Tab-separated table of C-alpha atoms in Angstrom:
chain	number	residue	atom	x	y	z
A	1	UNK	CA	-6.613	14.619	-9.419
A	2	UNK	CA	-8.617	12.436	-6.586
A	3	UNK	CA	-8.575	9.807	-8.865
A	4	UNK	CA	-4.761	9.945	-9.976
A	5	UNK	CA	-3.572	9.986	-6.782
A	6	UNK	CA	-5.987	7.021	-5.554
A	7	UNK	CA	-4.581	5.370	-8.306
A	8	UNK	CA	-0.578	6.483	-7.244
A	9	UNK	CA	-1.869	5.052	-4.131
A	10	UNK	CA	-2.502	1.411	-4.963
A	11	UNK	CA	0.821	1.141	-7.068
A	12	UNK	CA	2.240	1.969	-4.303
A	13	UNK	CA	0.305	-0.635	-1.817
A	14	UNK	CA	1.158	-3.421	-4.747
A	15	UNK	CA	5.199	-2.805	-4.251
A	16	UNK	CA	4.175	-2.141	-0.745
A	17	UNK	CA	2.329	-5.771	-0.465
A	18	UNK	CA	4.713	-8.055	-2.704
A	19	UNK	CA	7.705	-6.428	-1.242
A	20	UNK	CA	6.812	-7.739	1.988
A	21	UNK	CA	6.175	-11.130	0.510
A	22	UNK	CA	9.803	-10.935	-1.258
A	23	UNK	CA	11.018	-9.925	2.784
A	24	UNK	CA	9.726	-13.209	4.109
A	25	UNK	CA	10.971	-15.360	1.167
A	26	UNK	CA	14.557	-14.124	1.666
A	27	UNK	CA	13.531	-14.745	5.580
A	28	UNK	CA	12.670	-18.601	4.395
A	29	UNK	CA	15.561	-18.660	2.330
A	30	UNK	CA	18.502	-17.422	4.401
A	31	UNK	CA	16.425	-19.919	7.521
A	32	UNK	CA	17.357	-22.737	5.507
A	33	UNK	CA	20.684	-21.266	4.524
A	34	UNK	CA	21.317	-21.186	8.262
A	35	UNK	CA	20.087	-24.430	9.144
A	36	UNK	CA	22.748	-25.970	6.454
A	37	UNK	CA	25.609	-23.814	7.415
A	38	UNK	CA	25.044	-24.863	10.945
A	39	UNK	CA	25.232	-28.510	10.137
A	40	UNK	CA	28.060	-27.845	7.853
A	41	UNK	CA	30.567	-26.332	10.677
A	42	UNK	CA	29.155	-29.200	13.128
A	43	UNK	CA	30.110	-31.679	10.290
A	44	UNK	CA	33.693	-30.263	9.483
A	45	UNK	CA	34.271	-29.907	13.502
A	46	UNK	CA	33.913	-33.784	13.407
A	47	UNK	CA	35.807	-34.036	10.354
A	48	UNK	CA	38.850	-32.181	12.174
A	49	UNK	CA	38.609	-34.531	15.085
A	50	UNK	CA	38.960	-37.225	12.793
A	51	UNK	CA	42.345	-35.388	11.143
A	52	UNK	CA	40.309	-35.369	7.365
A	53	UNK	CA	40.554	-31.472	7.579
A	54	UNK	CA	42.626	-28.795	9.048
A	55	UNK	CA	41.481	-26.267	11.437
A	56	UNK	CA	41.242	-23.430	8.851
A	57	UNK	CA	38.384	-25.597	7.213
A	58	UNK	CA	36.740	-25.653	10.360
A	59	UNK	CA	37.301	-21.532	10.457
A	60	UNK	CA	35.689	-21.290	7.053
A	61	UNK	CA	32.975	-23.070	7.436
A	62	UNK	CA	32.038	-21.208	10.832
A	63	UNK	CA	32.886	-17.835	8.658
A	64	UNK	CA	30.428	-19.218	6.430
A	65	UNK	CA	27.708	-19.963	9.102
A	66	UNK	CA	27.990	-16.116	10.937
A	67	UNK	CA	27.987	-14.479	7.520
A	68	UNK	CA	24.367	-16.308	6.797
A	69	UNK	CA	23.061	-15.385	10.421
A	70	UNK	CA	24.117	-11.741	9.683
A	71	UNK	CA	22.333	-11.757	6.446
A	72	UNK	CA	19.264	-13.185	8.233
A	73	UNK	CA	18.844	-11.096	11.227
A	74	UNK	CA	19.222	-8.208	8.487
A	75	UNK	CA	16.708	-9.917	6.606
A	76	UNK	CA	14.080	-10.695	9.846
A	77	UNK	CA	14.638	-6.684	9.994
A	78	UNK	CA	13.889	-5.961	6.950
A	79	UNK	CA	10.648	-8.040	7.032
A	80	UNK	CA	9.613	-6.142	10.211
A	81	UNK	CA	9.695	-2.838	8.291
A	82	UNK	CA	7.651	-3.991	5.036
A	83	UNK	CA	4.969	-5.089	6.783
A	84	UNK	CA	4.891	-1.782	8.890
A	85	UNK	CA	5.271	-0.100	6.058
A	86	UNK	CA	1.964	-2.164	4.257
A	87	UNK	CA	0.184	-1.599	7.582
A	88	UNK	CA	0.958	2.128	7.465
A	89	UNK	CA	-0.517	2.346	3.375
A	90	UNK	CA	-3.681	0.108	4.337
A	91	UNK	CA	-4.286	2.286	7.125
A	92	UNK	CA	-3.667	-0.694	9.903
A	93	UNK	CA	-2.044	0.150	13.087
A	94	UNK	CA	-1.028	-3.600	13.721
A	95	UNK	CA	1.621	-4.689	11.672
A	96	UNK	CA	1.072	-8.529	12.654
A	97	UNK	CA	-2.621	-8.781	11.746
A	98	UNK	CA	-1.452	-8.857	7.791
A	99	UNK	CA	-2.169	-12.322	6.220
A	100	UNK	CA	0.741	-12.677	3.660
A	101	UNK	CA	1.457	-15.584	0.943
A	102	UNK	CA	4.600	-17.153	1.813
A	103	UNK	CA	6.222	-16.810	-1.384
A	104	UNK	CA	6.049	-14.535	-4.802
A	105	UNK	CA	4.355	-16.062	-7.736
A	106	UNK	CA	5.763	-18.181	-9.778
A	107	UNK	CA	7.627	-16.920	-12.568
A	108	UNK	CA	5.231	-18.669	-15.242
A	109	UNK	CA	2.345	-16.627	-13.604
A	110	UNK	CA	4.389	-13.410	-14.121
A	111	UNK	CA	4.556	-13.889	-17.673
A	112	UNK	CA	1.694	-15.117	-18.354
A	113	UNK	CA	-0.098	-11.929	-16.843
A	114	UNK	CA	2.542	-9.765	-18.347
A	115	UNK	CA	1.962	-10.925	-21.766
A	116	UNK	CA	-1.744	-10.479	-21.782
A	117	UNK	CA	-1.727	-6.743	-19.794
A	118	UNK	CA	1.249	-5.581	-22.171
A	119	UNK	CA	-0.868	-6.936	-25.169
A	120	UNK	CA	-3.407	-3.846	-25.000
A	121	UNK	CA	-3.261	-0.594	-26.764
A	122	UNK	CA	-3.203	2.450	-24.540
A	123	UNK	CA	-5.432	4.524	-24.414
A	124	UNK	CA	-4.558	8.518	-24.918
A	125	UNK	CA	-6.466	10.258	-22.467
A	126	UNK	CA	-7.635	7.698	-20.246
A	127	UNK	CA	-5.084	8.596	-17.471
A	128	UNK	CA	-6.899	10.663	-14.482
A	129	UNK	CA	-4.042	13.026	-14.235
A	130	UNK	CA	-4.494	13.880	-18.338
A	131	UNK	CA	-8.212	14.140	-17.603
A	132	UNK	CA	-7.830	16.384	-14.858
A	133	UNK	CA	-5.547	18.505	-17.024
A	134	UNK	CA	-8.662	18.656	-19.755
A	135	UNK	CA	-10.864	19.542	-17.200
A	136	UNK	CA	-8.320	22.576	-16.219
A	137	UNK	CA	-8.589	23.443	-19.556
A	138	UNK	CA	-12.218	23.359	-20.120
A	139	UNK	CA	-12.354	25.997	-16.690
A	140	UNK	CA	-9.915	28.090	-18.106
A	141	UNK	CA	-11.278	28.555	-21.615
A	142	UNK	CA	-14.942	29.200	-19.526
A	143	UNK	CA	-13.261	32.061	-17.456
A	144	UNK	CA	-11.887	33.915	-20.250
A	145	UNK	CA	-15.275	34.172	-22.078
A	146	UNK	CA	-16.770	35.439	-18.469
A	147	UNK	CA	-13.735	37.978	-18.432
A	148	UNK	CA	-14.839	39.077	-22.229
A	149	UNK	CA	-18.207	38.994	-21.339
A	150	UNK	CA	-17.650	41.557	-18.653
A	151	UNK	CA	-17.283	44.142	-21.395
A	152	UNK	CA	-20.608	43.616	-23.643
A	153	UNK	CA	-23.738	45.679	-23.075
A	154	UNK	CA	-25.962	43.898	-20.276
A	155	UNK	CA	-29.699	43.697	-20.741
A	156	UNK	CA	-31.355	43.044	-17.038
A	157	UNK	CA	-35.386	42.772	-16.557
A	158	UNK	CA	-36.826	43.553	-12.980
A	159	UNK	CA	-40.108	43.270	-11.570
A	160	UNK	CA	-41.440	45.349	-8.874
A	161	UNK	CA	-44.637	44.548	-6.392
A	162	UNK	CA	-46.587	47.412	-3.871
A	163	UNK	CA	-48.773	46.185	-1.167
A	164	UNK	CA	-50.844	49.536	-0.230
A	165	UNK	CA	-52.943	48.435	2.863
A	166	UNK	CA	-56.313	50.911	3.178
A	167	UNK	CA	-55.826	51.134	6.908
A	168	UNK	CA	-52.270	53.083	6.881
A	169	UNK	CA	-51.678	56.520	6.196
A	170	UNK	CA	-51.643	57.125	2.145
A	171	UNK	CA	-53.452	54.047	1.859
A	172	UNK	CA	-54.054	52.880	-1.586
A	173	UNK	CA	-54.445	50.072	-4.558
A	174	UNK	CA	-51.507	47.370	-4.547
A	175	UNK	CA	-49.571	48.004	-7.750
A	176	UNK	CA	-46.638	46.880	-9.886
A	177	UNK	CA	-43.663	47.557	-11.936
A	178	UNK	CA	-42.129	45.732	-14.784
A	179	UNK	CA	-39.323	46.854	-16.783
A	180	UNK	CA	-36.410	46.144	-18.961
A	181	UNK	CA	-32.937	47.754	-18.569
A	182	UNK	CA	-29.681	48.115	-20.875
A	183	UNK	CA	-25.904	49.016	-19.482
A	184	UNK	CA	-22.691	49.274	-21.116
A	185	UNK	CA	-19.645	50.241	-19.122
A	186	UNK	CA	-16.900	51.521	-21.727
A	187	UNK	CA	-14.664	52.271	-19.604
A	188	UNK	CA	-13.571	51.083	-16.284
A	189	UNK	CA	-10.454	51.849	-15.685
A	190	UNK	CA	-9.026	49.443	-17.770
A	191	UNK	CA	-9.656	46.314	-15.287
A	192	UNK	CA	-12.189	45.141	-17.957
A	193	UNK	CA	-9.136	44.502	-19.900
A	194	UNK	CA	-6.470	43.224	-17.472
A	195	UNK	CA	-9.221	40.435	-16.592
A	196	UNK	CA	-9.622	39.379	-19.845
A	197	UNK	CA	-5.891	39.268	-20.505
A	198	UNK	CA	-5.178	37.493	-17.248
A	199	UNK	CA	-7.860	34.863	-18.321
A	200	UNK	CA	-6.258	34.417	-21.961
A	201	UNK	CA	-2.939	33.665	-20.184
A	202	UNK	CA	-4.323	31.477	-17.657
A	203	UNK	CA	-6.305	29.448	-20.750
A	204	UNK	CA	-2.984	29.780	-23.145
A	205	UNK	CA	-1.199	28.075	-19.600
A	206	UNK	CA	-3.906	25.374	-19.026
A	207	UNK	CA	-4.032	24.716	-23.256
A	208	UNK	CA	0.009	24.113	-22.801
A	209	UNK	CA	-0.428	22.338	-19.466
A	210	UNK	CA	-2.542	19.901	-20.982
A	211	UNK	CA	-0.434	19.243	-24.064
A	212	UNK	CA	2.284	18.840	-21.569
A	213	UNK	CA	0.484	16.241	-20.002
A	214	UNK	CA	-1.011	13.900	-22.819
A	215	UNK	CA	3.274	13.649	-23.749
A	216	UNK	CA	4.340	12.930	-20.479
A	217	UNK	CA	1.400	10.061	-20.561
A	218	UNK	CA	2.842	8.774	-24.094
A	219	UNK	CA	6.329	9.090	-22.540
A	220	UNK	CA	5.949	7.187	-19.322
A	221	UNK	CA	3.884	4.640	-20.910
A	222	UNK	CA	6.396	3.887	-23.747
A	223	UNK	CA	8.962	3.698	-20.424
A	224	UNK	CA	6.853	1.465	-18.361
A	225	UNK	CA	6.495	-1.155	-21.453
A	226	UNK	CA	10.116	-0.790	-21.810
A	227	UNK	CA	11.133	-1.865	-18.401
A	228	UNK	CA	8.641	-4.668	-18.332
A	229	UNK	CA	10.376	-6.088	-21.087
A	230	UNK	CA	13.689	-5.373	-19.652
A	231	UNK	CA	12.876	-7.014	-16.257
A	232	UNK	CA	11.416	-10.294	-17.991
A	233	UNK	CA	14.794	-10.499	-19.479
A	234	UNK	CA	16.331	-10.058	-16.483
A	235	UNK	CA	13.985	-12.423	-14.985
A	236	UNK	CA	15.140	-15.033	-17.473
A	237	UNK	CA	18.918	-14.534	-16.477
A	238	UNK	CA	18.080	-14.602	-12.360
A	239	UNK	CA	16.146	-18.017	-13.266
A	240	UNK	CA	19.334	-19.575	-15.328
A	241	UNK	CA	21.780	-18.296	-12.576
A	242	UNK	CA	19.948	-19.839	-10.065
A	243	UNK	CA	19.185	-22.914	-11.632
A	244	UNK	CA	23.102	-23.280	-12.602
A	245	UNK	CA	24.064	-22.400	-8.893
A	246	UNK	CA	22.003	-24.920	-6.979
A	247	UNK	CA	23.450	-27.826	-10.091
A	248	UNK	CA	26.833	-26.063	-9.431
A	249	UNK	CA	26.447	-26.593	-6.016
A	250	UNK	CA	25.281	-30.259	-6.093
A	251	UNK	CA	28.269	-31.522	-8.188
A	252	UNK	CA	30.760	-29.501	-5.835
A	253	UNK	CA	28.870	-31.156	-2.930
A	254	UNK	CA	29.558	-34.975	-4.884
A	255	UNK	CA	32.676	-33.992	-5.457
A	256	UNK	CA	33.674	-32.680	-1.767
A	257	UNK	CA	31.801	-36.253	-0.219
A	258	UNK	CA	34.349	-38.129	-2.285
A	259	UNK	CA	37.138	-35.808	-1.202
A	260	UNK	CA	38.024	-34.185	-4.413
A	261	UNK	CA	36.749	-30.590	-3.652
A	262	UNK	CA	37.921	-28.347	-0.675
A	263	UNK	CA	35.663	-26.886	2.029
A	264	UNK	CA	36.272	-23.627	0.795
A	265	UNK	CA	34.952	-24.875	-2.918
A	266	UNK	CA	32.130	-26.450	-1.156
A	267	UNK	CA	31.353	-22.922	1.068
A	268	UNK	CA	31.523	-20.721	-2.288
A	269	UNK	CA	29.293	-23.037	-3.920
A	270	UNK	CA	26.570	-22.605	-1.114
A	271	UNK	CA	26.990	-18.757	-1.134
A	272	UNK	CA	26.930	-18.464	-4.939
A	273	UNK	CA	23.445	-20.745	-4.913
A	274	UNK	CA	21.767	-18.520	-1.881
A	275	UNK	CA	22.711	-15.956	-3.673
A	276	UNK	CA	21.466	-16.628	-7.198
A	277	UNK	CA	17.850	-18.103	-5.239
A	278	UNK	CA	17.540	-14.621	-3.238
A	279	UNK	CA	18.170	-12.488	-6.977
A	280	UNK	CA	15.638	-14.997	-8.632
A	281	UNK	CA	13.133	-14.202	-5.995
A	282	UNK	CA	13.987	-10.282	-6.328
A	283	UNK	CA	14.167	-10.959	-10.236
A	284	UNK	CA	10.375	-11.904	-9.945
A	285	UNK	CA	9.646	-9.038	-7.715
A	286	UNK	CA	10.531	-6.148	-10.006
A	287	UNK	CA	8.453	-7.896	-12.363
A	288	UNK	CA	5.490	-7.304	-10.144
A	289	UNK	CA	6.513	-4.052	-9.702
A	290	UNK	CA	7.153	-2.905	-13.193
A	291	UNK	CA	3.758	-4.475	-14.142
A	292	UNK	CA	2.579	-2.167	-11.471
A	293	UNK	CA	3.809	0.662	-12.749
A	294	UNK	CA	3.100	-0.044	-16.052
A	295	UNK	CA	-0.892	0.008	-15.619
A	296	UNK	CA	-0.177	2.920	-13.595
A	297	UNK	CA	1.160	4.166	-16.634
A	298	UNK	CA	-1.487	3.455	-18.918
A	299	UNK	CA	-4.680	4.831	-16.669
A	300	UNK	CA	-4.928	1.198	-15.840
A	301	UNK	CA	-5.783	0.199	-12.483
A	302	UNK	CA	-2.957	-1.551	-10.187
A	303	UNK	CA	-4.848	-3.236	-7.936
A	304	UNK	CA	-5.807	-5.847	-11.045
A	305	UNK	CA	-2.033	-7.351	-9.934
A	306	UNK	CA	-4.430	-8.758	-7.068
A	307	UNK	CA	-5.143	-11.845	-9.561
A	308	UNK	CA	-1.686	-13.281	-8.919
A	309	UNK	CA	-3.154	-14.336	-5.462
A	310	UNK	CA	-4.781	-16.816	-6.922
A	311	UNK	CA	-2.635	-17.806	-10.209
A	312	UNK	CA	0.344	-18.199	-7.674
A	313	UNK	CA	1.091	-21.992	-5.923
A	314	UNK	CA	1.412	-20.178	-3.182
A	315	UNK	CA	-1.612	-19.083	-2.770
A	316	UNK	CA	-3.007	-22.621	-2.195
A	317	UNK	CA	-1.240	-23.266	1.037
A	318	UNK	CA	-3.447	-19.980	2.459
A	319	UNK	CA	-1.662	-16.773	4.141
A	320	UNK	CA	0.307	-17.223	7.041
A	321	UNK	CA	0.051	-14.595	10.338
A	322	UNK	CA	3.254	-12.700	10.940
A	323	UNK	CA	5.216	-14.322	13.156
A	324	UNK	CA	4.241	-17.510	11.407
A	325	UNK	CA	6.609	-20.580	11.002
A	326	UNK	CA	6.683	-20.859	6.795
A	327	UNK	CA	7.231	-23.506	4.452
A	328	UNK	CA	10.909	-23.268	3.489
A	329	UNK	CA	11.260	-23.626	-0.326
A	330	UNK	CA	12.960	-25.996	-1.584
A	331	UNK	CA	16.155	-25.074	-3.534
C-alpha cells in the first residue's frame, strides 16, 4: 500500500507539474492578447479622431481590452497557485525556485507517446494496490490455519540442566533432564472455536477483498484507455478550432483594413481565436493528464510522462525561473 500510494503520488505531481506549465501558457497567451487589445483601442481612438468610426467602436474595443486584462490578472493568479501547489507536492517551501518549460508539448509529442504507452497489454496483478490485496489474503488464509491449529494435540520437548556445587549445603553431581511432552485441550470454553471462525471470516473477507480489487483494476484500466482516446479526439477538435479561429481572424482583420468588416466583427474574431488557442493548450493538457492516469491505471509508473521534457520544442529553449519574462507563442 506504500507503493500504491507513492505511485497516487506522482500522478498527482505530473497534473500538478504540467498544470502549472498550462498556467503560464495561458499567462503568455492572454500577455499577448493584451498587448493587441491595447494597440487596438489606441488605434480605433485615432480612427475616431479622424471621423472613420463612431464612439461606440471606440467603447468596444476598450470593452474588449478590460475583458483580456481581467482574464489575465485571473490567469497571473492562477499561475501563482499551481506552482504553490507543485512546491507543496515536491516538498519545496519556495514556490519561485521551480524551473518550468514555457509551454506544453507539442501535440505531435502527445500522440506519439500516447500511441506507444496505450499499445501495451496490461498486466493483471501488477498494480501495488491488487498486490497488497494478495498479500492481505495470503495473512489471512495463514491466521486461520494458526486459529485451527490452536485445537490439535501439541507435542513440546524440554531440556533441563543442575549445577550442584560440592561446597553448598546438599552438595552434589551436576545433572540433567530431557523429556518429551503431549497436550490436548478439548475444551476451552469454546474460544478455540470463535477464533477459528473469526479467522475463516476474516480470510472469506480478504479472498472477496481481493477479487474486488483485481475488477476494479480491469475496470479503471478499461476507463483510463477510454478517456485517452476520448481526449485525443478532443485534442483533434481544440487543434481545428484553433487553427480556423486565428485564419478566421486574419481574413476579418483584411477585411476590417479595407473597411468592409466592423470593429465589433474584428473584436469577436480576436476573442473567438484567444479563445480557441487557450482550449488547444488545455486540449493538450488533459492529454497529459489522462496519460497520467492511465499508467496509473495499469501499475505503470507516472513519472515515465517525464520524457516529454525532452520530446517537447520547448524544452530546447531551457526552463525559465518564476517570475521570468517568456517567449510569447506565436498564434
Amino acid at each position: 500500500m506504500a507503493d500504491w500510494t507513492s505511485v497516487t503520488t506522482r500522478a498527482m505531481v505530473v497534473r500538478a507539474y504540467y498544470g502549472a506549465v498550462l498556467a503560464q501558457e495561458k499567462v503568455a497567451m492572454l500577455t499577448q492578447a493584451q498587448r493587441a487589445a491595447t494597440a487596438a483601442v489606441k488605434q480605433v481612438e485615432s480612427m475616431v479622431r479622424q471621423g472613420v468610426v463612431t464612439k461606440a467602436d471606440q467603447l468596444q474595443a476598450t470593452v474588449r481590452a478590460g475583458d483580456v486584462s481581467a482574464q489575465l490578472l485571473s490567469a497571473s493568479n492562477d499561475a501563482t497557485t499551481a506552482r504553490a501547489q507543485l512546491a507543496l507536492l515536491l516538498g519545496r517551501t519556495e514556490p519561485g525556485t521551480l524551473l518550468l518549460p514555457t509551454q506544453l508539448p507539442t501535440d505531435s509529442a502527445v500522440r506519439a507517446f500516447a500511441a506507444q504507452d496505450t499499445a501495451g497489454a496490461e498486466t493483471e496483478g501488477q498494480r501495488d494496490d491488487v498486490r497488497a490485496a494478495q498479500l492481505g489474503t495470503s495473512a489471512a488464509l495463514a491466521d486461520r490455519q494458526r486459529a485451527a491449529a490452536t485445537m490439535l494435540p501439541r507435542l513440546n520437548g524440554y531440556a533441563r540442566y543442575d549445577y550442584n556445587s560440592p561446597t553448598t549445603l546438599y552438595a552434589g553431581k551436576p545433572n540433567w533432564t530431557v523429556g518429551v511432552m503431549g497436550s490436548w485441550s478439548l475444551f476451552g470454553g469454546g474460544s478455540e472455536l470463535a477464533d477459528v471462525a473469526g479467522a475463516d471470516a476474516r480470510a472469506r473477507g480478504a479472498r472477496a477483498g481481493e477479487e474486488a480489487a483485481r475488477a476494479n483494476a480491469r475496470v479503471e484500466a478499461d476507463a483510463a484507455k477510454r478517456l485517452v482516446t476520448l481526449t485525443l479526439q478532443r485534442l483533434t477538435l481544440a487543434a481545428q478550432a484553433a487553427a480556423q479561429s486565428t485564419e478566421a481572424h486574419r481574413l476579418v482583420e483584411k477585411r476590417y483594413a479595407g473597411g468592409l468588416a466592423t470593429v465589433a466583427e474584428l473584436l469577436g474574431a480576436e476573442t473567438a481565436a484567444t479563445g480557441a488557442a487557450l482550449a488547444h493548450a488545455a486540449a493538450r493538457f488533459v492529454v497529459i493528464d489522462a496519460l497520467a492516469q492511465y499508467r496509473k491505471a495499469v501499475g505503470a509508473d507516472p513519472g515515465a510522462l517525464a520524457r516529454f521534457d525532452t520530446l517537447s520544442p520547448a524544452a530546447s529553449t531551457g526552463a525559465a525561473p518564476a517570475g521570468a519574462t517568456h517567449e510569447e507563442p506565436t498564434r
